[in-house]
Short mmCIF file of N, CA and C in Angstrom, two decimals:
data_model
loop_
_atom_site.label_atom_id
_atom_site.label_comp_id
_atom_site.label_asym_id
_atom_site.label_seq_id
_atom_site.Cartn_x
_atom_site.Cartn_y
_atom_site.Cartn_z
N MET A 15 -18.99 -32.08 45.70
CA MET A 15 -18.90 -32.68 44.63
C MET A 15 -19.18 -31.78 43.60
N THR A 16 -18.02 -32.65 42.66
CA THR A 16 -17.05 -31.70 41.03
C THR A 16 -18.03 -31.72 40.29
N GLU A 17 -18.25 -30.82 38.79
CA GLU A 17 -19.17 -31.18 38.28
C GLU A 17 -19.34 -32.01 37.13
N ARG A 18 -18.21 -33.00 37.12
CA ARG A 18 -17.76 -34.08 36.49
C ARG A 18 -18.64 -34.92 37.56
N GLU A 19 -18.33 -35.27 38.89
CA GLU A 19 -18.90 -36.40 39.53
C GLU A 19 -20.53 -35.93 39.38
N GLN A 20 -20.93 -34.89 39.30
CA GLN A 20 -22.75 -34.35 39.24
C GLN A 20 -23.39 -34.83 37.99
N GLU A 21 -22.20 -34.64 36.46
CA GLU A 21 -22.47 -35.35 35.55
C GLU A 21 -22.73 -36.64 35.49
N GLU A 22 -21.85 -37.05 36.06
CA GLU A 22 -21.67 -38.73 36.11
C GLU A 22 -23.22 -39.06 36.89
N MET A 23 -23.11 -38.44 37.59
CA MET A 23 -24.27 -38.97 38.68
C MET A 23 -25.71 -38.74 37.83
N ILE A 24 -26.01 -37.70 37.48
CA ILE A 24 -27.05 -37.78 36.12
C ILE A 24 -27.20 -38.63 34.89
N ASP A 25 -26.06 -39.31 34.85
CA ASP A 25 -25.97 -40.05 33.73
C ASP A 25 -26.50 -41.36 34.02
N ARG A 26 -25.90 -41.21 35.53
CA ARG A 26 -26.07 -42.96 35.59
C ARG A 26 -27.71 -42.83 36.43
N VAL A 27 -28.16 -41.77 36.81
CA VAL A 27 -29.63 -41.41 37.37
C VAL A 27 -30.33 -42.12 35.80
N ARG A 28 -29.90 -41.46 35.16
CA ARG A 28 -30.48 -41.49 33.51
C ARG A 28 -30.83 -43.16 33.12
N GLN A 29 -29.76 -43.69 33.25
CA GLN A 29 -29.65 -45.06 32.96
C GLN A 29 -29.92 -46.05 33.83
N MET A 30 -30.42 -45.88 35.18
CA MET A 30 -31.05 -46.62 36.01
C MET A 30 -32.62 -46.30 35.66
N GLU A 31 -32.65 -45.23 35.46
CA GLU A 31 -34.37 -44.94 35.11
C GLU A 31 -34.68 -45.59 33.93
N GLN A 32 -34.30 -46.09 32.62
CA GLN A 32 -34.27 -46.61 32.01
C GLN A 32 -34.51 -48.22 32.09
N LEU A 33 -33.54 -48.19 32.36
CA LEU A 33 -33.74 -49.47 33.08
C LEU A 33 -35.00 -49.94 34.07
N TYR A 34 -35.23 -49.29 34.95
CA TYR A 34 -36.23 -49.51 35.77
C TYR A 34 -37.61 -49.54 35.37
N ASP A 35 -37.91 -48.51 33.94
CA ASP A 35 -38.58 -48.54 33.48
C ASP A 35 -39.26 -49.31 32.20
N ARG A 36 -38.16 -50.04 31.97
CA ARG A 36 -38.43 -51.43 31.27
C ARG A 36 -38.87 -52.67 32.08
N PHE A 37 -37.74 -53.02 33.12
CA PHE A 37 -38.29 -53.24 34.25
C PHE A 37 -39.20 -53.79 34.85
N ASP A 38 -39.56 -52.50 35.16
CA ASP A 38 -41.57 -52.07 35.63
C ASP A 38 -42.50 -52.97 34.96
N TYR A 39 -41.88 -52.99 33.62
CA TYR A 39 -42.92 -52.85 32.62
C TYR A 39 -43.05 -54.72 32.32
N ALA A 40 -42.20 -55.01 32.50
CA ALA A 40 -42.40 -56.49 32.77
C ALA A 40 -42.39 -56.80 33.84
N VAL A 41 -42.00 -56.74 34.90
CA VAL A 41 -42.65 -57.30 35.97
C VAL A 41 -44.22 -56.89 36.22
N HIS A 42 -44.82 -55.92 35.53
CA HIS A 42 -46.18 -55.99 35.74
C HIS A 42 -47.35 -56.38 34.10
N HIS A 43 -46.52 -56.84 33.18
CA HIS A 43 -46.97 -57.43 32.13
C HIS A 43 -46.77 -59.16 31.56
N THR A 44 -45.15 -59.00 32.16
CA THR A 44 -44.71 -60.13 31.21
C THR A 44 -43.71 -61.08 32.31
N PRO A 45 -44.25 -61.14 33.72
CA PRO A 45 -43.47 -61.22 34.94
C PRO A 45 -42.64 -62.29 34.31
N ALA A 46 -43.60 -63.65 33.99
CA ALA A 46 -42.96 -65.04 34.23
C ALA A 46 -41.50 -65.55 32.94
N GLN A 47 -41.67 -64.15 32.03
CA GLN A 47 -40.42 -63.94 31.26
C GLN A 47 -39.34 -63.53 31.97
N ILE A 48 -39.27 -62.56 32.93
CA ILE A 48 -37.87 -62.38 33.32
C ILE A 48 -37.33 -63.42 33.45
N GLU A 49 -36.95 -64.15 34.73
CA GLU A 49 -35.83 -65.23 34.37
C GLU A 49 -36.02 -65.94 33.02
N GLN A 50 -36.38 -65.80 32.26
CA GLN A 50 -36.08 -66.77 31.12
C GLN A 50 -34.97 -65.68 30.13
N ASP A 51 -35.73 -64.57 30.48
CA ASP A 51 -35.22 -63.36 29.00
C ASP A 51 -33.69 -63.06 29.95
N PRO A 52 -32.59 -63.05 28.78
CA PRO A 52 -31.14 -62.65 29.36
C PRO A 52 -31.33 -61.47 29.68
N GLU A 53 -31.54 -60.41 29.06
CA GLU A 53 -31.71 -59.43 28.93
C GLU A 53 -32.40 -58.66 30.21
N LEU A 54 -33.84 -58.98 30.45
CA LEU A 54 -34.13 -58.83 31.56
C LEU A 54 -33.79 -59.09 33.03
N ARG A 55 -32.94 -60.49 32.96
CA ARG A 55 -32.27 -60.90 34.35
C ARG A 55 -31.23 -60.33 34.04
N GLU A 56 -30.62 -59.61 32.95
CA GLU A 56 -29.47 -58.51 33.31
C GLU A 56 -29.79 -57.80 34.59
N ILE A 57 -30.73 -56.77 33.65
CA ILE A 57 -31.44 -55.79 34.24
C ILE A 57 -32.00 -55.65 35.14
N LYS A 58 -32.25 -57.00 35.70
CA LYS A 58 -32.68 -56.98 37.31
C LYS A 58 -31.62 -57.05 38.05
N GLU A 59 -30.49 -57.48 37.75
CA GLU A 59 -29.21 -58.09 38.16
C GLU A 59 -28.99 -56.49 38.41
N LYS A 60 -28.63 -55.20 37.68
CA LYS A 60 -28.34 -54.30 37.38
C LYS A 60 -29.07 -53.04 38.60
N LEU A 61 -30.22 -53.57 38.42
CA LEU A 61 -30.64 -52.74 39.29
C LEU A 61 -30.91 -53.24 40.81
N CYS A 62 -30.63 -54.62 41.02
CA CYS A 62 -30.31 -54.85 42.26
C CYS A 62 -29.22 -54.38 43.12
N ARG A 63 -27.85 -54.51 42.34
CA ARG A 63 -26.76 -54.23 42.49
C ARG A 63 -26.80 -52.58 42.76
N TYR A 64 -27.41 -51.40 42.19
CA TYR A 64 -27.89 -50.73 42.25
C TYR A 64 -27.99 -50.20 43.79
N TYR A 65 -29.13 -50.93 43.71
CA TYR A 65 -29.78 -50.69 45.05
C TYR A 65 -29.10 -51.42 46.39
N ARG A 66 -28.40 -52.30 46.50
CA ARG A 66 -27.36 -52.87 47.55
C ARG A 66 -26.31 -52.48 47.95
N GLU A 67 -25.66 -51.92 46.58
CA GLU A 67 -24.41 -51.33 46.74
C GLU A 67 -24.06 -50.01 47.14
N GLY A 68 -25.16 -49.39 47.24
CA GLY A 68 -24.93 -48.03 47.85
C GLY A 68 -25.04 -46.60 46.53
N GLU A 69 -25.57 -46.75 45.52
CA GLU A 69 -25.21 -46.25 44.67
C GLU A 69 -26.47 -45.93 44.60
N TRP A 70 -27.39 -46.15 45.00
CA TRP A 70 -28.93 -45.73 45.13
C TRP A 70 -29.04 -44.76 45.86
N GLN A 71 -28.28 -44.75 47.41
CA GLN A 71 -28.39 -44.36 48.70
C GLN A 71 -27.95 -43.41 48.38
N HIS A 72 -26.84 -42.79 47.45
CA HIS A 72 -26.18 -41.56 47.22
C HIS A 72 -26.85 -40.76 46.10
N ASP A 73 -27.76 -41.44 44.96
CA ASP A 73 -28.27 -40.74 44.44
C ASP A 73 -29.54 -40.07 44.91
N TYR A 74 -29.87 -40.92 45.31
CA TYR A 74 -30.97 -40.24 46.34
C TYR A 74 -30.68 -39.55 47.46
N ASP A 75 -29.93 -39.27 48.56
CA ASP A 75 -29.17 -38.22 49.55
C ASP A 75 -29.04 -36.91 48.16
N ALA A 76 -28.47 -36.88 47.48
CA ALA A 76 -27.96 -36.25 46.33
C ALA A 76 -29.58 -35.86 45.85
N ASP A 77 -29.91 -35.87 45.78
CA ASP A 77 -31.55 -35.61 45.28
C ASP A 77 -32.44 -35.15 45.89
N GLN A 78 -31.92 -35.49 47.00
CA GLN A 78 -32.66 -34.50 48.60
C GLN A 78 -32.19 -33.49 48.57
N GLN A 79 -30.74 -33.35 48.07
CA GLN A 79 -30.34 -31.98 48.80
C GLN A 79 -30.70 -31.02 47.46
N GLY A 80 -30.73 -31.26 46.39
CA GLY A 80 -31.20 -30.79 45.35
C GLY A 80 -29.66 -30.91 44.66
N LEU A 81 -29.59 -31.54 44.26
CA LEU A 81 -28.24 -31.25 43.53
C LEU A 81 -28.54 -31.94 42.14
N LEU A 82 -29.63 -32.50 41.85
CA LEU A 82 -30.08 -32.95 40.56
C LEU A 82 -31.28 -31.93 40.18
N PRO A 83 -30.95 -32.17 39.11
CA PRO A 83 -31.98 -31.11 37.67
C PRO A 83 -32.90 -31.35 38.13
N ARG A 84 -34.05 -30.30 38.03
CA ARG A 84 -35.58 -30.56 38.55
C ARG A 84 -36.17 -31.79 37.23
N ASP A 85 -35.75 -31.10 36.31
CA ASP A 85 -36.50 -31.84 34.99
C ASP A 85 -36.30 -33.34 34.47
N LEU A 86 -35.19 -33.70 35.85
CA LEU A 86 -34.39 -35.45 35.35
C LEU A 86 -35.89 -35.94 36.04
N LYS A 87 -35.73 -37.53 35.27
CA LYS A 87 -36.59 -38.20 35.47
C LYS A 87 -36.21 -39.08 36.70
N ARG A 88 -36.68 -38.88 38.01
CA ARG A 88 -36.08 -39.74 38.57
C ARG A 88 -37.33 -40.97 39.66
N GLY A 89 -37.91 -41.66 39.14
CA GLY A 89 -39.30 -42.88 39.29
C GLY A 89 -37.94 -44.35 40.11
N VAL A 90 -37.00 -43.98 39.57
CA VAL A 90 -35.85 -44.91 40.25
C VAL A 90 -35.45 -44.67 41.62
N LEU A 91 -35.43 -43.17 42.04
CA LEU A 91 -35.22 -42.74 42.97
C LEU A 91 -35.88 -42.75 43.99
N SER A 92 -37.03 -43.18 43.99
CA SER A 92 -38.23 -42.77 44.94
C SER A 92 -38.09 -43.64 45.91
N GLN A 93 -38.69 -42.97 47.02
CA GLN A 93 -38.19 -44.15 48.54
C GLN A 93 -38.11 -44.91 47.99
N ASP A 94 -39.30 -45.41 47.80
CA ASP A 94 -39.70 -47.36 47.61
C ASP A 94 -39.80 -47.96 46.85
N GLY A 95 -39.74 -47.20 45.57
CA GLY A 95 -40.06 -47.89 44.15
C GLY A 95 -39.36 -48.89 44.09
N LEU A 96 -38.14 -48.91 43.53
CA LEU A 96 -37.29 -49.75 43.15
C LEU A 96 -37.74 -51.08 44.13
N TYR A 97 -37.37 -50.89 45.64
CA TYR A 97 -37.69 -52.36 46.42
C TYR A 97 -38.79 -52.73 46.59
N ASP A 98 -39.43 -52.06 46.03
CA ASP A 98 -41.33 -52.52 46.17
C ASP A 98 -41.16 -53.37 44.73
N LEU A 99 -40.52 -52.73 43.52
CA LEU A 99 -40.86 -53.22 42.45
C LEU A 99 -40.15 -54.70 42.48
N LEU A 100 -39.04 -54.50 43.23
CA LEU A 100 -38.48 -55.94 43.34
C LEU A 100 -39.42 -56.98 43.78
N TRP A 101 -39.94 -56.52 45.12
CA TRP A 101 -40.92 -57.10 45.77
C TRP A 101 -42.06 -57.81 45.17
N GLU A 102 -42.40 -57.00 44.07
CA GLU A 102 -43.44 -57.17 43.35
C GLU A 102 -43.16 -58.37 42.32
N LEU A 103 -42.19 -58.38 41.71
CA LEU A 103 -41.66 -59.23 41.09
C LEU A 103 -41.70 -60.92 42.07
N ARG A 104 -41.06 -60.89 42.82
CA ARG A 104 -41.14 -61.72 43.72
C ARG A 104 -42.36 -62.51 43.88
N ASP A 105 -43.76 -61.12 44.03
CA ASP A 105 -45.15 -62.08 44.28
C ASP A 105 -45.96 -62.35 43.25
N ALA A 106 -45.26 -62.02 42.28
CA ALA A 106 -45.81 -62.33 41.00
C ALA A 106 -45.24 -63.45 40.38
N LEU A 107 -44.25 -64.41 40.73
CA LEU A 107 -43.85 -65.13 40.21
C LEU A 107 -44.22 -66.72 41.22
N GLU A 108 -44.21 -65.99 42.49
CA GLU A 108 -44.65 -66.78 43.86
C GLU A 108 -46.20 -66.95 43.33
N SER A 109 -47.04 -66.08 42.57
CA SER A 109 -48.63 -66.66 42.38
C SER A 109 -49.08 -68.01 41.33
#
C-alpha cells in the first residue's frame, strides 16, 4: 500500500466514523426521525454502501494488519458495530 492510499484510507475511516457516530446517536435517540430526515437517510445509505461494497472489509483488514494509526478513532471498524447498528434501527422502527 502506498503512502497516498494509506492517507486516503485514514481519511475514509475518519469520515465514516463521523457518520457512524451521528447515525448511532439518531438510532438510539430519534430512530423514527431517520426516515423523515434527508440528511440522516443519506448517512444511512453511505454507511450501508461502505459496509456492502467492501470498503469496510478492506479498512478492517488494514486495521488488523496494523496499517492504521493507533490513535485513530475506529468504532465503525468494530467487527459487528455497524452491522448491529443497522439491525438496531430496524428493530427500533418495528417497535
